[in-house]
Tab-separated table of C-alpha atoms in Angstrom:
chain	number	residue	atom	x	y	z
Y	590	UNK	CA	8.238	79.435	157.452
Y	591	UNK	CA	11.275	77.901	157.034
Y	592	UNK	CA	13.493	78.196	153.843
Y	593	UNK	CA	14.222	75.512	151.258
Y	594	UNK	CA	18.092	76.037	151.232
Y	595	UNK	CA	17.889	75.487	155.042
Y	596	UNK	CA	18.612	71.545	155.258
Y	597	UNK	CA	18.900	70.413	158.562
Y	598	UNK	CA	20.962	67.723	159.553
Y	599	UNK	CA	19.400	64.833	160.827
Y	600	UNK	CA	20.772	62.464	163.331
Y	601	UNK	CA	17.553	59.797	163.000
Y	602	UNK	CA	18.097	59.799	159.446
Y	603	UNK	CA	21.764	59.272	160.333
Y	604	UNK	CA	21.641	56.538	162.822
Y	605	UNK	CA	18.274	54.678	160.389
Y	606	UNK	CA	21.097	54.611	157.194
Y	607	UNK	CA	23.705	53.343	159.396
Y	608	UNK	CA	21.391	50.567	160.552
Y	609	UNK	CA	20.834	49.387	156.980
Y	610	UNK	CA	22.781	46.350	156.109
Y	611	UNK	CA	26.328	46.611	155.019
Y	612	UNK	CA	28.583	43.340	154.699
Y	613	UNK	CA	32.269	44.029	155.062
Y	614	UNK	CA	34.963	43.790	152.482
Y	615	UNK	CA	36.774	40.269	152.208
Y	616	UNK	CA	40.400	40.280	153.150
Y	617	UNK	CA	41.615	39.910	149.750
Y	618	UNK	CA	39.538	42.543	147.679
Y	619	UNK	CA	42.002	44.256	146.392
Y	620	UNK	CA	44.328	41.545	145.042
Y	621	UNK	CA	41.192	40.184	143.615
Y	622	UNK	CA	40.028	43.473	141.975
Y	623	UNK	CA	43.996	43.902	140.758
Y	624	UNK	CA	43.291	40.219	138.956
Y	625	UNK	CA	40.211	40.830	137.800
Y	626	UNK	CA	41.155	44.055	136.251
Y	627	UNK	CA	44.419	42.653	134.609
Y	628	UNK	CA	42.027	39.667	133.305
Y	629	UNK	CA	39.350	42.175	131.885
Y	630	UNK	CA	42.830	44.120	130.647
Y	631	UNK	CA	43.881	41.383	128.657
Y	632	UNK	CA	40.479	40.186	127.534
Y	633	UNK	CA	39.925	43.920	125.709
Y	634	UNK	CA	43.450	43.557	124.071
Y	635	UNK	CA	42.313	40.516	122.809
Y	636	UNK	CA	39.113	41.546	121.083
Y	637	UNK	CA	40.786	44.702	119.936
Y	638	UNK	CA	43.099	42.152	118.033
Y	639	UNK	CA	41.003	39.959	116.675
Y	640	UNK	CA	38.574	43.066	115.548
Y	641	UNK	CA	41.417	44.364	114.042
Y	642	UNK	CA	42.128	41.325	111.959
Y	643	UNK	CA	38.348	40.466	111.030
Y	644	UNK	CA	38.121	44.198	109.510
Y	645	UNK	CA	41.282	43.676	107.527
Y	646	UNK	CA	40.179	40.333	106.326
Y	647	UNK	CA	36.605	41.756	105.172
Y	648	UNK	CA	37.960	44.819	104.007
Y	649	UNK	CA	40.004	42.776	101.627
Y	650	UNK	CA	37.461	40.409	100.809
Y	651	UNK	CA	35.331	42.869	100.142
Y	652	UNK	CA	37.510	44.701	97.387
Y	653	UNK	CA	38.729	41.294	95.735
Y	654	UNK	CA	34.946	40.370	95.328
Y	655	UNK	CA	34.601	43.959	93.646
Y	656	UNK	CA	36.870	43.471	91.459
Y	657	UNK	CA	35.903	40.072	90.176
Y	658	UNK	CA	32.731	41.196	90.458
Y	659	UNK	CA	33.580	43.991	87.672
Y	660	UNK	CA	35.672	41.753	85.768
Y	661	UNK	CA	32.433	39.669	84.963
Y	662	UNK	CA	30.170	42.187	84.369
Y	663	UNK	CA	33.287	43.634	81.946
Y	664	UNK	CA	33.980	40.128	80.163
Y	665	UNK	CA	30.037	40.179	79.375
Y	666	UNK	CA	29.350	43.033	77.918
Y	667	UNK	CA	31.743	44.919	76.968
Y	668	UNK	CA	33.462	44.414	73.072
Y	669	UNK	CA	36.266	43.224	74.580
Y	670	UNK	CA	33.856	40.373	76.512
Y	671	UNK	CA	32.412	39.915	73.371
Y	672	UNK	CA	35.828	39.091	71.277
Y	673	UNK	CA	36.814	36.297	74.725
Y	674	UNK	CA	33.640	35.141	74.385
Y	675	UNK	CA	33.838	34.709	70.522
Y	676	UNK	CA	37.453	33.380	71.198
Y	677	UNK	CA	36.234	30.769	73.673
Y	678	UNK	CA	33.381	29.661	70.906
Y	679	UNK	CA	36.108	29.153	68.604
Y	680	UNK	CA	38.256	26.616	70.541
Y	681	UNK	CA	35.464	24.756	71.192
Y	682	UNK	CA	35.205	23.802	67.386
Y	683	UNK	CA	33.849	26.491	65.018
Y	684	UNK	CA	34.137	25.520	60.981
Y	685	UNK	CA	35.706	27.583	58.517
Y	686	UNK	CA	33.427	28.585	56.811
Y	687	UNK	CA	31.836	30.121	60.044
Y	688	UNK	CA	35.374	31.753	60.644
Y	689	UNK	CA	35.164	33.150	57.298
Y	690	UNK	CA	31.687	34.822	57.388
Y	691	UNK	CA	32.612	36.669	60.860
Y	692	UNK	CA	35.868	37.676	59.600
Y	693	UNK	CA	34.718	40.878	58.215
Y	694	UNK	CA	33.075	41.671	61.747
Y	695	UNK	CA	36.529	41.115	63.491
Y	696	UNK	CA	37.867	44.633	61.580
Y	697	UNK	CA	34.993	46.561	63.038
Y	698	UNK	CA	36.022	45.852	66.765
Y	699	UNK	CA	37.995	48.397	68.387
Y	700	UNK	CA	39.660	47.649	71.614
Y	701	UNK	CA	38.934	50.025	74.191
Y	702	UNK	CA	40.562	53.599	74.515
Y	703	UNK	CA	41.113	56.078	77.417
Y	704	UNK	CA	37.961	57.366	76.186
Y	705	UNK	CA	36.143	54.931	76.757
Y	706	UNK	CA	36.336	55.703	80.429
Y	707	UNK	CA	33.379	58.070	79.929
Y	708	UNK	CA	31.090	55.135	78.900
Y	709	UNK	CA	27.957	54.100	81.538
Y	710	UNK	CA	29.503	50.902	82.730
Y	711	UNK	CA	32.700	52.350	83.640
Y	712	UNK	CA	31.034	55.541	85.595
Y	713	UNK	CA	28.982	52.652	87.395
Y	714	UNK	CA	32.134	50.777	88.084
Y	715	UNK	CA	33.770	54.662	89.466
Y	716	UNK	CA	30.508	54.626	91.748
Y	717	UNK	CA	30.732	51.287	93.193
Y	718	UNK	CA	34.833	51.729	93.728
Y	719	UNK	CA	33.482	54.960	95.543
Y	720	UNK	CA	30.680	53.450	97.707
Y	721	UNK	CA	32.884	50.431	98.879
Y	722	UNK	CA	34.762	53.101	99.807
Y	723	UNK	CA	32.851	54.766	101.835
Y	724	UNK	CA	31.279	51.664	103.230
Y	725	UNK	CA	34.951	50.541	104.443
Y	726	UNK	CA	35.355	53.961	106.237
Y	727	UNK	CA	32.455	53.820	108.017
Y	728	UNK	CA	33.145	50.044	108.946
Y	729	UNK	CA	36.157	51.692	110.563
Y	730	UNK	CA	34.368	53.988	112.035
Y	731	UNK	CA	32.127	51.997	113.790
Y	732	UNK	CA	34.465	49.482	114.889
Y	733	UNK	CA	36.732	52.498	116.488
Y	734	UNK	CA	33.556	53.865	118.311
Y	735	UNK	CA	33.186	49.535	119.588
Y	736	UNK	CA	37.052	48.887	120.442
Y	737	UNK	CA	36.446	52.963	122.479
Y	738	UNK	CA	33.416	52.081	124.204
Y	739	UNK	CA	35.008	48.805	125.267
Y	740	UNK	CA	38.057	50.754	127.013
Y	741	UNK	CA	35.057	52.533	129.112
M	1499	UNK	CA	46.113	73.482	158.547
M	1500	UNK	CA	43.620	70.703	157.802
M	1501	UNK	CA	43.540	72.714	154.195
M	1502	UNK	CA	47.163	72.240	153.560
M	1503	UNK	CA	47.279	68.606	154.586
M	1504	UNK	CA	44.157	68.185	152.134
M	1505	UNK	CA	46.095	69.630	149.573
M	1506	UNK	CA	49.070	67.801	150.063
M	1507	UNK	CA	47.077	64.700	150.111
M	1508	UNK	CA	45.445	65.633	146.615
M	1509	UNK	CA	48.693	66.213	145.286
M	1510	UNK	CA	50.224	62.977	146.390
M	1511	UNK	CA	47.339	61.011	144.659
M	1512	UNK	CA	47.718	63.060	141.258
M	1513	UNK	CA	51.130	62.230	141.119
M	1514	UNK	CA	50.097	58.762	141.983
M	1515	UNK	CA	47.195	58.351	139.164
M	1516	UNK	CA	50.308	60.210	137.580
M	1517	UNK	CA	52.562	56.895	137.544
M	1518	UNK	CA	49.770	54.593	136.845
M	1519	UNK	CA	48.797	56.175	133.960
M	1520	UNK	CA	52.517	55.795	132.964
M	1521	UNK	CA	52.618	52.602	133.447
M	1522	UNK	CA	52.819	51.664	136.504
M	1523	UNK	CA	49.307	49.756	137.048
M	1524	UNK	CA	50.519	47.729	139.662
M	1525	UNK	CA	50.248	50.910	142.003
M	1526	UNK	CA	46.120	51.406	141.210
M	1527	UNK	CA	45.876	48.432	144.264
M	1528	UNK	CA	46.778	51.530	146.355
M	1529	UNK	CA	43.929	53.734	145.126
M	1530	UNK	CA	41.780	50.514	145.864
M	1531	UNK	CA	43.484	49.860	149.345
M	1532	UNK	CA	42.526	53.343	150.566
M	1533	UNK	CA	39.010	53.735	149.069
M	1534	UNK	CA	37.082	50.391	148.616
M	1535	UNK	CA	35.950	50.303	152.390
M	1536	UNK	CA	34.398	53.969	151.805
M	1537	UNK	CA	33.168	52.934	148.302
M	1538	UNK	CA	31.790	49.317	149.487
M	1539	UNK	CA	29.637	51.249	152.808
M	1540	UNK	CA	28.013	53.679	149.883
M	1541	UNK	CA	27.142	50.934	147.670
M	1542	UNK	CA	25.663	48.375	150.001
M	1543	UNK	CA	23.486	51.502	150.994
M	1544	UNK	CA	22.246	52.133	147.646
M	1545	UNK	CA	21.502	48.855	146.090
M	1546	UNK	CA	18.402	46.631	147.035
M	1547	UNK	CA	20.851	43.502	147.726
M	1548	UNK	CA	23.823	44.133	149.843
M	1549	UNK	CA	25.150	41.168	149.302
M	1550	UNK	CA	26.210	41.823	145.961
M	1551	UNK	CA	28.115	45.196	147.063
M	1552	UNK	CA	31.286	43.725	147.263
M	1553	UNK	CA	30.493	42.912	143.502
M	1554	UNK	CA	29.805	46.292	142.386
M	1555	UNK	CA	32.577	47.538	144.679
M	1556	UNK	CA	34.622	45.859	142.144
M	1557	UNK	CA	32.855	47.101	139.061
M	1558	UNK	CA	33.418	50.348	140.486
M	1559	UNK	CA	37.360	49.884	140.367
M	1560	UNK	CA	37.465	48.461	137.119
M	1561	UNK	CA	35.439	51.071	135.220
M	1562	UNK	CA	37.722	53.471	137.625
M	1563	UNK	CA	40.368	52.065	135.964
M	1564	UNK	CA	39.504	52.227	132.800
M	1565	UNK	CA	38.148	55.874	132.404
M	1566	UNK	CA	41.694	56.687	134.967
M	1567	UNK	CA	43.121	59.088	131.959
M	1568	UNK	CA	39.929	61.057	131.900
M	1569	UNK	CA	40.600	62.083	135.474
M	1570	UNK	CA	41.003	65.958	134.649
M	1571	UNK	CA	42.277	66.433	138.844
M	1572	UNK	CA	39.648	69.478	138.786
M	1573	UNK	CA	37.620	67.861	141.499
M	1574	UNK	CA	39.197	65.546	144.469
M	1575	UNK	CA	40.022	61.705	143.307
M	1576	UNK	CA	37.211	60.924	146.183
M	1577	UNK	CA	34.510	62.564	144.336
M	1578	UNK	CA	35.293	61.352	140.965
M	1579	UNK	CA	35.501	58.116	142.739
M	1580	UNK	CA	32.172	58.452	144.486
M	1581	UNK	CA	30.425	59.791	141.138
M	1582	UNK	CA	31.296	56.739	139.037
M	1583	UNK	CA	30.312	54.595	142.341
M	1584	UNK	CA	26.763	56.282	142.531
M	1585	UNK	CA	26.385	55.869	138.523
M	1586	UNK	CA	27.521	51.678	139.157
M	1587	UNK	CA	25.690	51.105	142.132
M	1588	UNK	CA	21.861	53.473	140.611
M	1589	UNK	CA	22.609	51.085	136.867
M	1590	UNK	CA	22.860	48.133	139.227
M	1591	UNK	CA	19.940	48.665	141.508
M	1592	UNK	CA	18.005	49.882	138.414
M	1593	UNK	CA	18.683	46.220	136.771
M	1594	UNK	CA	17.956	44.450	140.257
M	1595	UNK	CA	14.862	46.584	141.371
M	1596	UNK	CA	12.408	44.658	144.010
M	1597	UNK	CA	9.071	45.381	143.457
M	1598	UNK	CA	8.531	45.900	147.176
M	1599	UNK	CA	10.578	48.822	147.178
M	1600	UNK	CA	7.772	50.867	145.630
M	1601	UNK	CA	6.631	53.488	148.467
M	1602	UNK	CA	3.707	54.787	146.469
M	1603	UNK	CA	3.072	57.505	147.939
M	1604	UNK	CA	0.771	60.504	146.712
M	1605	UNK	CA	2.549	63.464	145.356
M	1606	UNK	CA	-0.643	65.650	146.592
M	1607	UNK	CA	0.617	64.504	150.083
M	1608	UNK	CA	3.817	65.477	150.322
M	1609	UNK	CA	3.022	68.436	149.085
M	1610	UNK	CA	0.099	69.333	151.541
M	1611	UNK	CA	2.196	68.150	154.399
M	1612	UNK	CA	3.955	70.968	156.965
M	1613	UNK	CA	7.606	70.873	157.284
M	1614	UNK	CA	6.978	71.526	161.456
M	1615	UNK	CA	5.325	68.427	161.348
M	1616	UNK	CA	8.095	66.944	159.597
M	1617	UNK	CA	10.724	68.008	162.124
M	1618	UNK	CA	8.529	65.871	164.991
M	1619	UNK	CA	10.069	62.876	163.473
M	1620	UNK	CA	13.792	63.935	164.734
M	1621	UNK	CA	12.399	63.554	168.673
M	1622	UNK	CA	9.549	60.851	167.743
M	1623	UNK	CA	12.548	58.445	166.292
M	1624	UNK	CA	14.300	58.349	169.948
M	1625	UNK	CA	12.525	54.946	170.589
M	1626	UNK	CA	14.025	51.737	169.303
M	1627	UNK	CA	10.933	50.680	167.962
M	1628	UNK	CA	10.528	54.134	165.705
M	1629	UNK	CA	14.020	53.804	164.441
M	1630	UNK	CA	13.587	50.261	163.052
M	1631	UNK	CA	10.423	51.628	161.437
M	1632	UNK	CA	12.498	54.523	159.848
M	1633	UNK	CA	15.188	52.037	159.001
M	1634	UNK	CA	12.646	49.932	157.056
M	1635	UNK	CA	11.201	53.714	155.623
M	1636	UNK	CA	14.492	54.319	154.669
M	1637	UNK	CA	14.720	50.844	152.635
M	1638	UNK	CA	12.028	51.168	150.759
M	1639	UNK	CA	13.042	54.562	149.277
M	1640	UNK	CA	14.416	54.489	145.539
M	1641	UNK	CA	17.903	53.866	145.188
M	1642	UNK	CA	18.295	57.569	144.059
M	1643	UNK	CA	16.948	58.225	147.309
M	1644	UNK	CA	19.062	56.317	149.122
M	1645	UNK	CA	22.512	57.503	147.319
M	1646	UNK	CA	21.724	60.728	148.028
M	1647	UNK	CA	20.508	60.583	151.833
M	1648	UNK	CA	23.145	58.818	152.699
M	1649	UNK	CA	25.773	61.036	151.114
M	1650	UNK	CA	23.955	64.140	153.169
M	1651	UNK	CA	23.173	62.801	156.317
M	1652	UNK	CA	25.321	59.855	156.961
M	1653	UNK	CA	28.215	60.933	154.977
M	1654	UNK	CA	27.754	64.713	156.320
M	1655	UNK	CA	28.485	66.131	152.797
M	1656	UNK	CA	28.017	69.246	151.782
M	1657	UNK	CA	24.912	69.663	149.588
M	1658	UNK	CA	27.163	70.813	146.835
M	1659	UNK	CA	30.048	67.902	147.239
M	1660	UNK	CA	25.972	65.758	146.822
M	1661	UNK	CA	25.163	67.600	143.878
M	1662	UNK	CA	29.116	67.224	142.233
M	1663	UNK	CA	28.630	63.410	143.222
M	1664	UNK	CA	25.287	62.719	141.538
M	1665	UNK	CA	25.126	65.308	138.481
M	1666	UNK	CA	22.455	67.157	139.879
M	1667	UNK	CA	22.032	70.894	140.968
M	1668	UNK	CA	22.444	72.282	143.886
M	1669	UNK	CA	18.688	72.957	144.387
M	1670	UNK	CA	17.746	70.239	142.618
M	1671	UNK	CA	19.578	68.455	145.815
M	1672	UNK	CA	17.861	70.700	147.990
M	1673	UNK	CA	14.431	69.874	146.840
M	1674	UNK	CA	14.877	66.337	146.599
M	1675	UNK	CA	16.248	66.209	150.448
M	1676	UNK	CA	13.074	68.311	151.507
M	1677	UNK	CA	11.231	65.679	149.461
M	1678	UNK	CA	12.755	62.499	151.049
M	1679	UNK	CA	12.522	63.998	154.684
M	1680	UNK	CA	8.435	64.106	153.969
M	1681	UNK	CA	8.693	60.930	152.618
M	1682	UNK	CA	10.434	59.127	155.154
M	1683	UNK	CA	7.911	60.760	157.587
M	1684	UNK	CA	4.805	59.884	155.602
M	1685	UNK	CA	6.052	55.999	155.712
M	1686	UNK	CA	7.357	55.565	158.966
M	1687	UNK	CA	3.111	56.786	159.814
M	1688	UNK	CA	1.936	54.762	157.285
M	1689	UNK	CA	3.857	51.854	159.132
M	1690	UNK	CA	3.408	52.911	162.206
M	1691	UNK	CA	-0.121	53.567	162.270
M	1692	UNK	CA	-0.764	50.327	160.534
M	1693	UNK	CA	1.174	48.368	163.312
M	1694	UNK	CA	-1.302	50.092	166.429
M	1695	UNK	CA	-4.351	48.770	164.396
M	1696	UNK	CA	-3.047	45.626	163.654
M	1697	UNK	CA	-1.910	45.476	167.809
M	1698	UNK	CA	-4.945	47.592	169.094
């Protein structure tokens, strides 16, 4: 019996491939493959670019709406929110006598202290800071791994 | 001598991938120049539509291009060359697969068949008619098939340059040739026999 690592050569198998149907090359391939590669070149620059731009645009978008987004939830309930929001009451026309029943209250607030960092709101606040974070690394990430896989 | 010359030959090309990698992309038309007539008669072979080879010839040279600094020099510039060609052309003919091209033929066949019978087909193909059936048997093999048989047989590669070229190993080559040869055989009878009915 024959063995397995034994392949013979095979000249029908040969000439039967040869027959199958190969078109030739045009004359210009290669100065067409040059321009398509220099096209496809500048094409991947181009994306790279603009990626590059539309992560620095949402990556600043993102913290500015953060931020405002922590400056509301600051101006409504913290006492500091409170006293803007009392202030804004007052321009809007508050009487005297109003003025002078709440009066009392105003020595009571206290404006907020380094220790007040330890409060809920502000650990909340740490953790979204944190997450966005991370989010915006792994938006970099990803778009790395894109502008890498588009070199391929 | 021939070794030497190959050598040389290798070493010219690194230093050329050498200067395009630093720059000098213009010179990557030579790379094209000297392989897409080689890379172009593998493709057409593989893919169900030869028309679109000069197509995927292309692709070939731009994804060449682009994965260029990867090019480690540890095997030849042809067969890293040929790899990413096989890879292009088996994607393409994977997307573009004719139905037709199905051989359905029973595993428990090849299996049972004899490899002496086998080896009748190298003095049964002498007649023009036979070798247009194999040519048509050879067709309708998968495109995996096809890459490989004509590396081995029409390419006269080495079964390990076949199994550097399409990822596999070297028995894994081996089996799959001893696989096709059975195949082609069962098909060109299937064909064969079919055409004496139909005639007779």
């Amino acid at each position: 019996m024959k063995r397995m690592d034994e392949i013979p050569r095979s000249e029908a198998i040969r000439r039967a491939v040869d027959r199958l149907p190969a078109p030739p090359l045009t004359g210009d391939f290669t100065a067409r493959t040059m321009a398509r590669l220099q096209h496809a070149e500048a094409r991947r620059q181009r994306n790279e670019r603009l990626l590059r731009v539309l992560y620095g645009v949402l990556g600043t978008a993102s913290l500015v709406a953060l931020a405002v987004w922590a400056w509301w939830r600051e101006s409504t309930t913290s006492p500091l929110g409170q006293l803007a929001a009392w202030w804004q009451e007052l321009k809007e026309g508050w009487s005297l006598p109003q003025l002078e029943q709440h009066l009392p209250e105003l020595r009571q607030i206290t404006l907020p202290t380094p220790s007040d960092t330890g409060t809920p709101e502000m650990w909340i606040l740490a953790g979204l800071l944190a997450a966005a974070g991370i989010v915006l690394l792994i938006a970099d990430l990803l778009i790395r791994r894109w502008i890498a896989s588009q070199r391929k | 001598m021939q070794q030497i010359e190959a050598q040389e030959e290798r070493e010219r090309e690194q230093e050329l991938i050498r200067r395009i990698l630093h720059g000098e992309s213009d010179r990557y038309a030579e790379l094209v120049d000297r392989y897409a007539r080689m890379i172009q008669t593998l493709v057409a072979r593989i893919i169900d539509r030869p028309e679109e080879a000069e197509e995927v010839t292309q692709d070939v040279f731009v994804k060449a291009f682009r994965q260029l600094g990867s090019f480690s020099g540890r095997s030849s510039f042809q067969t890293w060359i040929y790899r990413i060609a096989c890879n292009t052309a088996l994607s393409h003919a994977r997307r573009t697969r004719r139905r037709n091209t199905l051989t359905g033929i029973d595993e428990r066949r090849l299996g049972l068949l004899p490899d002496e019978e086998v080896e009748r087909l190298e003095e049964w193909v002498a007649h023009e008619r036979q070798l247009e059936a194999l040519t048509r048997a050879v067709a309708r093999l998968e495109a995996d098939e096809r890459a490989l048989i004509t590396l081995f047989y029409y390419e006269e590669r080495s079964v390990s340059e076949c199994a550097a070229i399409l990822g596999l190993q070297e028995n894994n080559v081996k089996v799959r040739l001893h696989r096709i040869r059975k195949k082609l055989y069962l098909l060109v009878m299937e064909e064969t026999d079919g055409r004496d009915e139909t005639h007779g």
